[in-house]
Amino acid sequence: MREPSAMPDPAPASPRAHATLANVAERAGVSLKTASRAVNGERHVAEETRNRVMRAADDLGFQLNGLASLLKRGIRSDFVGLVTGDLANPFYSQLAKGVERELRTAGLTLVVSSSDESGARERALVDELVARQVRALLVVSTLESNASLAAAQQRGIPVVFVDRPPTDLAADSVVLDNRAGAAAAVRHLQRHGHSRIGFIGDFDRLPTHRQRLDGYLDAVEGAGGAGGRDGTETRMLVRENSHDAESARRAATELLGLEDPPTALFTSNNRVTIGALSALREAGLTTALVGFDDFDLADVLGVTVVAHDPVDMGVRAARLALDALAERGALHGGERPAERSGERPGERSAEGSTVRGGGTASLVLPTTLVPRGSGEVPPGTSWRR
């Protein structure tokens, strides 16, 4: 613990004044090193001396910086770090809720930080969390390569990727079956008579976006419509890099303003869906729509969605982290998460499938299409409630 440049006389200090360890040492009549050992509960301190130091600390209102003490002694904290994307997206608050719920069962505390989809900020946050000796890291990465996180793994910190899979790094992950969910949404619209279906997606560098676009293209190609997978007509109906509601509104307005506009829209996440709904309202249109991700009031508005459970995703990601800690003998109580929940690694079930390879696990969670009206109408038919 850092000593101050000047040590005030502790005698007149009030019981609740801000006190330093040097103040405690002087009040107890011991060296600074002995005082440090006593308050940190280290061995080789006589009981009478320890009691005297603790009485002095109590008299002065001294509070030990527990984290700094742990770091100095190379001991892991009881914190687990979660680095998310843009916190403006409610998906991440639900994800964090699930992570926190599971970590609490192991006596660990969650620390959440947002990269705001900035690669530089993500790297800085990871470095800070590693420096603070977090037990594990859960990351929703915005980086195109995650090779830099190998340094955290080499320090014995388990790294779990959530929502977006790792690239250039072997690590556990929990992701959605994005491609299948997107294809199911587009095929649902096709079954209701739509062949010109517009796609509005997120940043094109994100794997979730690419997978959902691939699902869209799979369905278009399978139906043989709009010029096929790579046809000019198909690409005219695709808009990418719409990360927020406003950019999605502009993209939807552009699509709806085409000479031959789409009769339906597939929107690739909750905020994109909200932007598209704004565009439809401004244009006075009732173009059919299916959105990926459920969101508040979607049921009231009658919006058909590809749903999943972000809380459950968070729980499962936390379990992978706890499982890794248990394997290292770094989890208090030594109980494996899989044993607590009744699950077995690699087991395939209706709730998802786990693929193991190279010592890592990738849990792929399914999605569910929830029909509410906006995706169940033929071209030219209103779905507004």
Coordinates of C-alpha atoms in Angstrom, one line a residue:
M1 CA 0.0 0.0 0.0
R2 CA 1.4 3.4 -1.0
E3 CA 2.6 5.6 1.9
P4 CA 1.8 9.3 1.9
S5 CA 4.6 11.8 1.4
A6 CA 3.9 13.4 4.7
M7 CA 2.3 11.7 7.8
P8 CA 0.2 13.9 10.0
D9 CA 0.2 13.4 13.7
P10 CA -2.6 10.9 14.4
A11 CA -3.2 12.0 18.0
P12 CA -5.7 14.7 17.2
A13 CA -7.5 12.7 14.5
S14 CA -11.2 12.4 15.0
P15 CA -12.7 8.9 15.2
R16 CA -14.2 9.1 11.7
A17 CA -11.4 11.1 10.0
H18 CA -9.8 9.7 6.8
A19 CA -6.9 7.7 8.2
T20 CA -4.0 6.0 6.5
L21 CA -2.2 2.8 7.4
A22 CA 0.7 4.9 8.6
N23 CA -1.6 6.6 11.1
V24 CA -2.7 3.2 12.4
A25 CA 0.9 2.0 12.7
E26 CA 1.9 5.1 14.7
R27 CA -1.1 4.9 17.0
A28 CA -0.4 1.2 17.7
G29 CA 3.3 1.8 18.2
V30 CA 4.4 -0.7 15.5
S31 CA 6.1 -0.5 12.1
L32 CA 4.2 0.1 8.9
K33 CA 5.1 -3.4 7.8
T34 CA 3.7 -5.0 11.0
A35 CA 0.5 -2.9 10.7
S36 CA 0.0 -4.1 7.1
R37 CA 0.5 -7.7 8.1
A38 CA -2.0 -7.3 11.0
V39 CA -4.8 -5.7 9.1
N40 CA -4.4 -8.1 6.2
G41 CA -4.7 -11.1 8.5
E42 CA -1.3 -12.4 7.7
R43 CA 0.6 -14.9 9.9
H44 CA 3.6 -14.2 12.1
V45 CA 2.0 -11.4 14.0
A46 CA 1.6 -11.8 17.8
E47 CA -2.1 -11.9 18.9
E48 CA -1.5 -9.0 21.3
T49 CA 0.1 -6.9 18.6
R50 CA -2.7 -7.7 16.1
N51 CA -5.3 -6.7 18.6
R52 CA -3.5 -3.5 19.3
V53 CA -3.3 -2.6 15.6
M54 CA -7.0 -3.5 15.1
R55 CA -8.1 -1.3 18.0
A56 CA -6.0 1.6 16.6
A57 CA -7.6 1.0 13.1
D58 CA -11.1 1.1 14.7
D59 CA -10.3 4.2 16.7
L60 CA -9.2 6.1 13.6
G61 CA -11.9 4.8 11.3
F62 CA -9.3 3.2 9.1
Q63 CA -10.8 1.1 6.2
L64 CA -8.6 -1.3 4.2
N65 CA -8.7 -1.0 0.5
G66 CA -9.5 -4.7 0.0
L67 CA -9.0 -4.8 -3.7
A68 CA -5.6 -3.1 -3.6
S69 CA -4.5 -5.5 -0.8
L70 CA -5.5 -8.5 -2.9
L71 CA -3.7 -7.2 -6.0
K72 CA -0.6 -6.5 -4.1
R73 CA -0.5 -10.1 -2.8
G74 CA -1.3 -11.5 -6.3
I75 CA -4.7 -12.8 -5.1
R76 CA -7.6 -12.9 -7.5
S77 CA -10.6 -10.7 -6.7
D78 CA -14.1 -12.0 -6.4
F79 CA -15.1 -10.1 -9.5
V80 CA -16.0 -11.3 -13.0
G81 CA -15.9 -8.9 -15.8
L82 CA -18.5 -8.6 -18.6
V83 CA -17.6 -6.4 -21.6
T84 CA -20.7 -5.7 -23.7
G85 CA -21.5 -3.8 -26.9
D86 CA -23.7 -0.7 -26.9
L87 CA -25.6 -0.5 -23.5
A88 CA -28.3 1.5 -25.3
N89 CA -29.5 -2.0 -26.5
P90 CA -31.8 -3.6 -23.8
F91 CA -30.5 -7.0 -24.9
Y92 CA -27.3 -6.4 -22.9
S93 CA -29.1 -5.5 -19.6
Q94 CA -31.0 -8.8 -19.9
L95 CA -27.8 -10.6 -20.7
A96 CA -26.1 -9.1 -17.6
K97 CA -29.1 -10.1 -15.5
G98 CA -28.6 -13.7 -16.3
V99 CA -24.8 -13.6 -15.8
E100 CA -25.2 -11.9 -12.4
R101 CA -27.9 -14.4 -11.3
E102 CA -25.6 -17.3 -11.9
L103 CA -22.4 -15.8 -10.5
R104 CA -24.2 -15.0 -7.3
T105 CA -24.6 -18.7 -6.6
A106 CA -20.8 -19.0 -6.4
G107 CA -20.3 -15.8 -4.3
L108 CA -18.9 -13.8 -7.2
T109 CA -19.7 -10.2 -8.2
L110 CA -20.3 -9.0 -11.7
V111 CA -18.6 -5.9 -13.1
V112 CA -20.2 -4.6 -16.4
S113 CA -18.6 -2.2 -18.9
S114 CA -19.5 -1.2 -22.4
S115 CA -17.2 -0.9 -25.4
D116 CA -19.8 1.2 -27.3
E117 CA -18.8 -1.1 -30.2
S118 CA -15.3 0.5 -30.3
G119 CA -12.4 -2.0 -30.7
A120 CA -9.9 0.3 -29.0
R121 CA -12.2 0.8 -26.0
E122 CA -12.8 -3.0 -25.8
R123 CA -9.0 -3.6 -25.6
A124 CA -8.6 -1.0 -22.9
L125 CA -11.5 -2.4 -20.8
V126 CA -10.1 -5.9 -21.1
D127 CA -6.6 -4.7 -20.0
E128 CA -8.1 -2.9 -17.1
L129 CA -10.2 -5.9 -15.9
V130 CA -7.2 -8.2 -16.2
A131 CA -5.0 -5.8 -14.2
R132 CA -7.7 -5.8 -11.5
Q133 CA -7.4 -9.6 -11.3
V134 CA -10.9 -10.6 -12.3
R135 CA -11.7 -14.3 -11.9
A136 CA -13.1 -14.6 -15.4
L137 CA -13.9 -12.5 -18.5
L138 CA -17.2 -12.6 -20.5
V139 CA -17.0 -10.7 -23.7
V140 CA -19.4 -9.5 -26.4
S141 CA -16.7 -8.6 -28.8
T142 CA -16.7 -6.0 -31.5
L143 CA -13.2 -6.9 -32.7
E144 CA -12.6 -8.7 -36.0
S145 CA -9.8 -10.6 -34.3
N146 CA -9.6 -11.7 -30.7
A147 CA -6.1 -12.9 -30.6
S148 CA -5.1 -10.2 -28.1
L149 CA -7.2 -12.0 -25.4
A150 CA -4.8 -14.9 -25.4
A151 CA -2.8 -12.8 -22.9
A152 CA -5.7 -13.0 -20.4
Q153 CA -5.9 -16.8 -20.9
Q154 CA -2.2 -17.1 -20.3
R155 CA -2.7 -15.5 -16.9
G156 CA -5.1 -18.2 -16.0
I157 CA -8.3 -16.1 -16.6
P158 CA -11.1 -18.0 -18.3
V159 CA -12.5 -16.1 -21.3
V160 CA -16.1 -16.8 -22.5
F161 CA -17.5 -15.1 -25.6
V162 CA -21.2 -14.3 -25.5
D163 CA -23.5 -13.6 -28.5
R164 CA -20.6 -13.3 -30.9
P165 CA -18.1 -16.1 -31.4
P166 CA -14.4 -15.7 -31.1
T167 CA -12.1 -15.3 -34.1
D168 CA -8.3 -16.2 -34.0
L169 CA -8.7 -17.5 -30.5
A170 CA -9.7 -20.8 -28.9
A171 CA -12.3 -20.0 -26.2
D172 CA -15.7 -21.1 -24.9
S173 CA -18.7 -19.3 -26.3
V174 CA -22.5 -19.1 -26.1
V175 CA -24.2 -17.9 -29.3
L176 CA -27.5 -18.0 -31.1
D177 CA -28.3 -20.1 -34.2
N178 CA -28.5 -16.8 -36.1
R179 CA -28.5 -18.2 -39.5
A180 CA -31.3 -20.7 -38.9
G181 CA -33.4 -18.1 -37.1
A182 CA -33.1 -15.6 -39.9
A183 CA -33.8 -18.2 -42.6
A184 CA -37.0 -19.2 -40.7
A185 CA -38.1 -15.6 -40.6
V186 CA -37.8 -15.1 -44.3
R187 CA -39.4 -18.4 -45.2
H188 CA -42.3 -17.5 -42.9
L189 CA -42.8 -14.3 -45.0
Q190 CA -42.4 -16.3 -48.2
R191 CA -45.2 -18.7 -47.1
H192 CA -47.5 -15.7 -46.9
G193 CA -46.9 -14.7 -50.5
H194 CA -43.8 -12.4 -50.3
S195 CA -41.0 -12.7 -52.8
R196 CA -39.5 -9.2 -52.6
I197 CA -38.3 -9.1 -49.0
G198 CA -36.0 -6.3 -47.8
F199 CA -33.2 -6.9 -45.3
I200 CA -31.9 -4.3 -42.9
G201 CA -28.8 -5.2 -40.8
D202 CA -26.2 -4.1 -38.3
F203 CA -22.5 -3.3 -38.8
D204 CA -21.3 -5.6 -41.5
R205 CA -18.1 -6.5 -39.5
L206 CA -20.2 -8.2 -36.8
P207 CA -20.5 -12.0 -37.0
T208 CA -24.1 -11.9 -35.8
H209 CA -25.0 -9.6 -38.7
R210 CA -23.2 -11.8 -41.3
Q211 CA -24.9 -14.9 -40.0
R212 CA -28.3 -13.4 -40.1
L213 CA -27.6 -12.0 -43.6
D214 CA -26.5 -15.5 -44.7
G215 CA -29.8 -16.9 -43.3
Y216 CA -31.8 -14.3 -45.3
L217 CA -29.8 -15.2 -48.5
D218 CA -30.3 -18.9 -47.9
A219 CA -34.1 -18.5 -47.9
V220 CA -34.0 -16.2 -50.9
E221 CA -31.9 -18.6 -52.8
G222 CA -34.0 -21.6 -51.7
A223 CA -37.2 -19.9 -53.1
G224 CA -35.5 -19.0 -56.4
G225 CA -36.7 -15.4 -56.1
A226 CA -35.3 -11.9 -56.5
G227 CA -32.5 -13.0 -58.8
G228 CA -31.0 -15.6 -56.4
R229 CA -28.5 -15.3 -53.6
D230 CA -26.0 -12.9 -55.3
G231 CA -28.3 -11.4 -57.9
T232 CA -28.5 -7.7 -58.5
E233 CA -32.1 -7.6 -57.4
T234 CA -31.4 -9.3 -54.2
R235 CA -28.5 -7.0 -53.3
M236 CA -30.8 -4.0 -54.1
L237 CA -33.0 -5.1 -51.2
V238 CA -30.2 -5.4 -48.7
R239 CA -29.1 -2.5 -46.4
E240 CA -26.2 -2.9 -43.9
N241 CA -24.5 -0.9 -41.2
S242 CA -27.7 0.3 -39.5
H243 CA -26.6 0.1 -35.9
D244 CA -29.3 2.2 -34.2
A245 CA -33.0 3.1 -34.7
E246 CA -32.3 6.3 -36.6
S247 CA -30.0 4.7 -39.2
A248 CA -32.4 1.8 -39.6
R249 CA -35.3 4.3 -40.1
R250 CA -33.3 5.9 -43.0
A251 CA -32.5 2.5 -44.5
A252 CA -36.1 1.4 -44.4
T253 CA -37.3 4.7 -45.9
E254 CA -34.8 4.1 -48.7
L255 CA -36.1 0.6 -49.4
L256 CA -39.7 1.6 -49.2
G257 CA -39.0 4.4 -51.7
L258 CA -37.6 2.1 -54.4
E259 CA -39.5 2.1 -57.7
D260 CA -40.3 -1.6 -57.0
P261 CA -40.3 -1.6 -53.2
P262 CA -40.2 -4.8 -51.1
T263 CA -43.6 -6.1 -49.9
A264 CA -42.0 -7.3 -46.6
L265 CA -39.0 -6.4 -44.4
F266 CA -36.7 -8.6 -42.3
T267 CA -35.0 -6.6 -39.6
S268 CA -31.9 -8.1 -38.0
N269 CA -32.2 -6.9 -34.4
N270 CA -34.5 -5.1 -32.0
R271 CA -33.3 -1.6 -32.6
V272 CA -33.3 -2.0 -36.3
T273 CA -36.9 -3.2 -36.0
I274 CA -37.9 -0.1 -34.1
G275 CA -36.3 2.1 -36.7
A276 CA -38.2 0.3 -39.5
L277 CA -41.5 0.6 -37.6
S278 CA -40.9 4.4 -37.5
A279 CA -40.3 4.5 -41.2
L280 CA -43.5 2.5 -41.9
R281 CA -45.5 4.9 -39.7
E282 CA -44.0 8.0 -41.4
A283 CA -44.8 6.6 -44.9
G284 CA -48.3 5.5 -43.9
L285 CA -47.5 1.9 -45.0
T286 CA -48.3 -1.5 -43.5
T287 CA -45.5 -3.5 -45.2
A288 CA -45.2 -6.9 -43.6
L289 CA -42.3 -7.3 -41.2
V290 CA -40.5 -9.9 -39.1
G291 CA -37.8 -8.7 -36.7
F292 CA -34.9 -10.6 -35.0
D293 CA -35.0 -10.2 -31.2
D294 CA -38.1 -9.6 -29.1
F295 CA -38.6 -6.2 -27.5
D296 CA -40.9 -4.4 -25.1
L297 CA -44.4 -3.8 -26.5
A298 CA -43.8 -5.9 -29.6
D299 CA -46.7 -8.1 -28.5
V300 CA -48.9 -5.0 -28.1
L301 CA -47.9 -3.6 -31.5
G302 CA -48.4 -7.0 -33.1
V303 CA -44.9 -7.4 -34.4
T304 CA -43.8 -10.9 -35.4
V305 CA -40.3 -11.7 -34.1
V306 CA -37.6 -14.3 -33.9
A307 CA -37.3 -14.6 -30.1
H308 CA -34.7 -16.0 -27.7
D309 CA -33.9 -15.5 -24.1
P310 CA -31.0 -13.2 -23.3
V311 CA -31.2 -13.9 -19.6
D312 CA -30.8 -17.7 -20.2
M313 CA -27.9 -16.9 -22.5
G314 CA -26.2 -15.0 -19.7
V315 CA -26.8 -17.8 -17.2
R316 CA -25.2 -20.3 -19.6
A317 CA -22.2 -18.1 -20.3
A318 CA -21.7 -17.7 -16.5
R319 CA -21.9 -21.4 -16.1
L320 CA -19.1 -22.0 -18.6
A321 CA -17.0 -19.5 -16.8
L322 CA -17.7 -21.1 -13.4
D323 CA -17.0 -24.6 -14.9
A324 CA -13.6 -23.4 -16.1
L325 CA -12.8 -22.0 -12.7
A326 CA -13.9 -25.2 -11.0
E327 CA -11.6 -27.2 -13.3
R328 CA -8.7 -24.9 -12.2
G329 CA -9.7 -25.4 -8.5
A330 CA -10.4 -21.7 -8.3
L331 CA -14.0 -21.9 -7.4
H332 CA -15.0 -21.8 -3.7
G333 CA -16.7 -24.9 -2.7
G334 CA -15.4 -26.9 -5.6
E335 CA -18.8 -27.7 -7.0
R336 CA -19.0 -27.8 -10.8
P337 CA -21.8 -25.8 -12.4
A338 CA -22.8 -28.7 -14.6
E339 CA -23.3 -30.8 -11.6
R340 CA -25.4 -28.2 -9.9
S341 CA -27.7 -27.8 -12.9
G342 CA -27.9 -31.4 -13.8
E343 CA -26.4 -30.7 -17.3
R344 CA -23.5 -32.6 -18.7
P345 CA -20.9 -31.0 -21.0
G346 CA -21.5 -31.9 -24.7
E347 CA -25.1 -33.0 -24.1
R348 CA -27.5 -32.1 -26.9
S349 CA -31.1 -31.1 -26.0
A350 CA -34.0 -29.1 -27.1
E351 CA -32.5 -26.1 -25.2
G352 CA -29.4 -26.0 -27.5
S353 CA -26.4 -28.0 -28.5
T354 CA -22.8 -27.9 -27.2
V355 CA -20.0 -28.5 -29.7
R356 CA -16.7 -29.3 -28.0
G357 CA -13.3 -29.3 -29.8
G358 CA -9.8 -28.3 -29.0
G359 CA -10.6 -28.1 -25.3
T360 CA -13.3 -25.5 -25.8
A361 CA -17.1 -25.5 -25.8
S362 CA -19.5 -23.7 -28.1
L363 CA -23.1 -23.7 -27.0
V364 CA -25.5 -22.8 -29.8
L365 CA -28.9 -21.8 -28.6
P366 CA -32.0 -22.1 -30.8
T367 CA -34.5 -19.3 -31.6
T368 CA -38.3 -19.3 -31.9
L369 CA -40.5 -17.5 -34.4
V370 CA -43.4 -15.8 -32.5
P371 CA -46.2 -14.8 -34.9
R372 CA -48.2 -11.8 -33.8
G373 CA -49.6 -10.3 -37.0
S374 CA -47.0 -8.3 -38.8
G375 CA -45.5 -11.3 -40.6
E376 CA -48.7 -13.2 -41.3
V377 CA -50.3 -11.0 -44.0
P378 CA -50.1 -11.3 -47.8
P379 CA -48.7 -8.4 -49.9
G380 CA -50.8 -5.3 -49.8
T381 CA -52.7 -6.3 -46.7
S382 CA -52.7 -4.2 -43.5
W383 CA -51.6 -5.8 -40.2
R384 CA -52.0 -2.8 -38.0
R385 CA -54.1 -3.4 -34.8

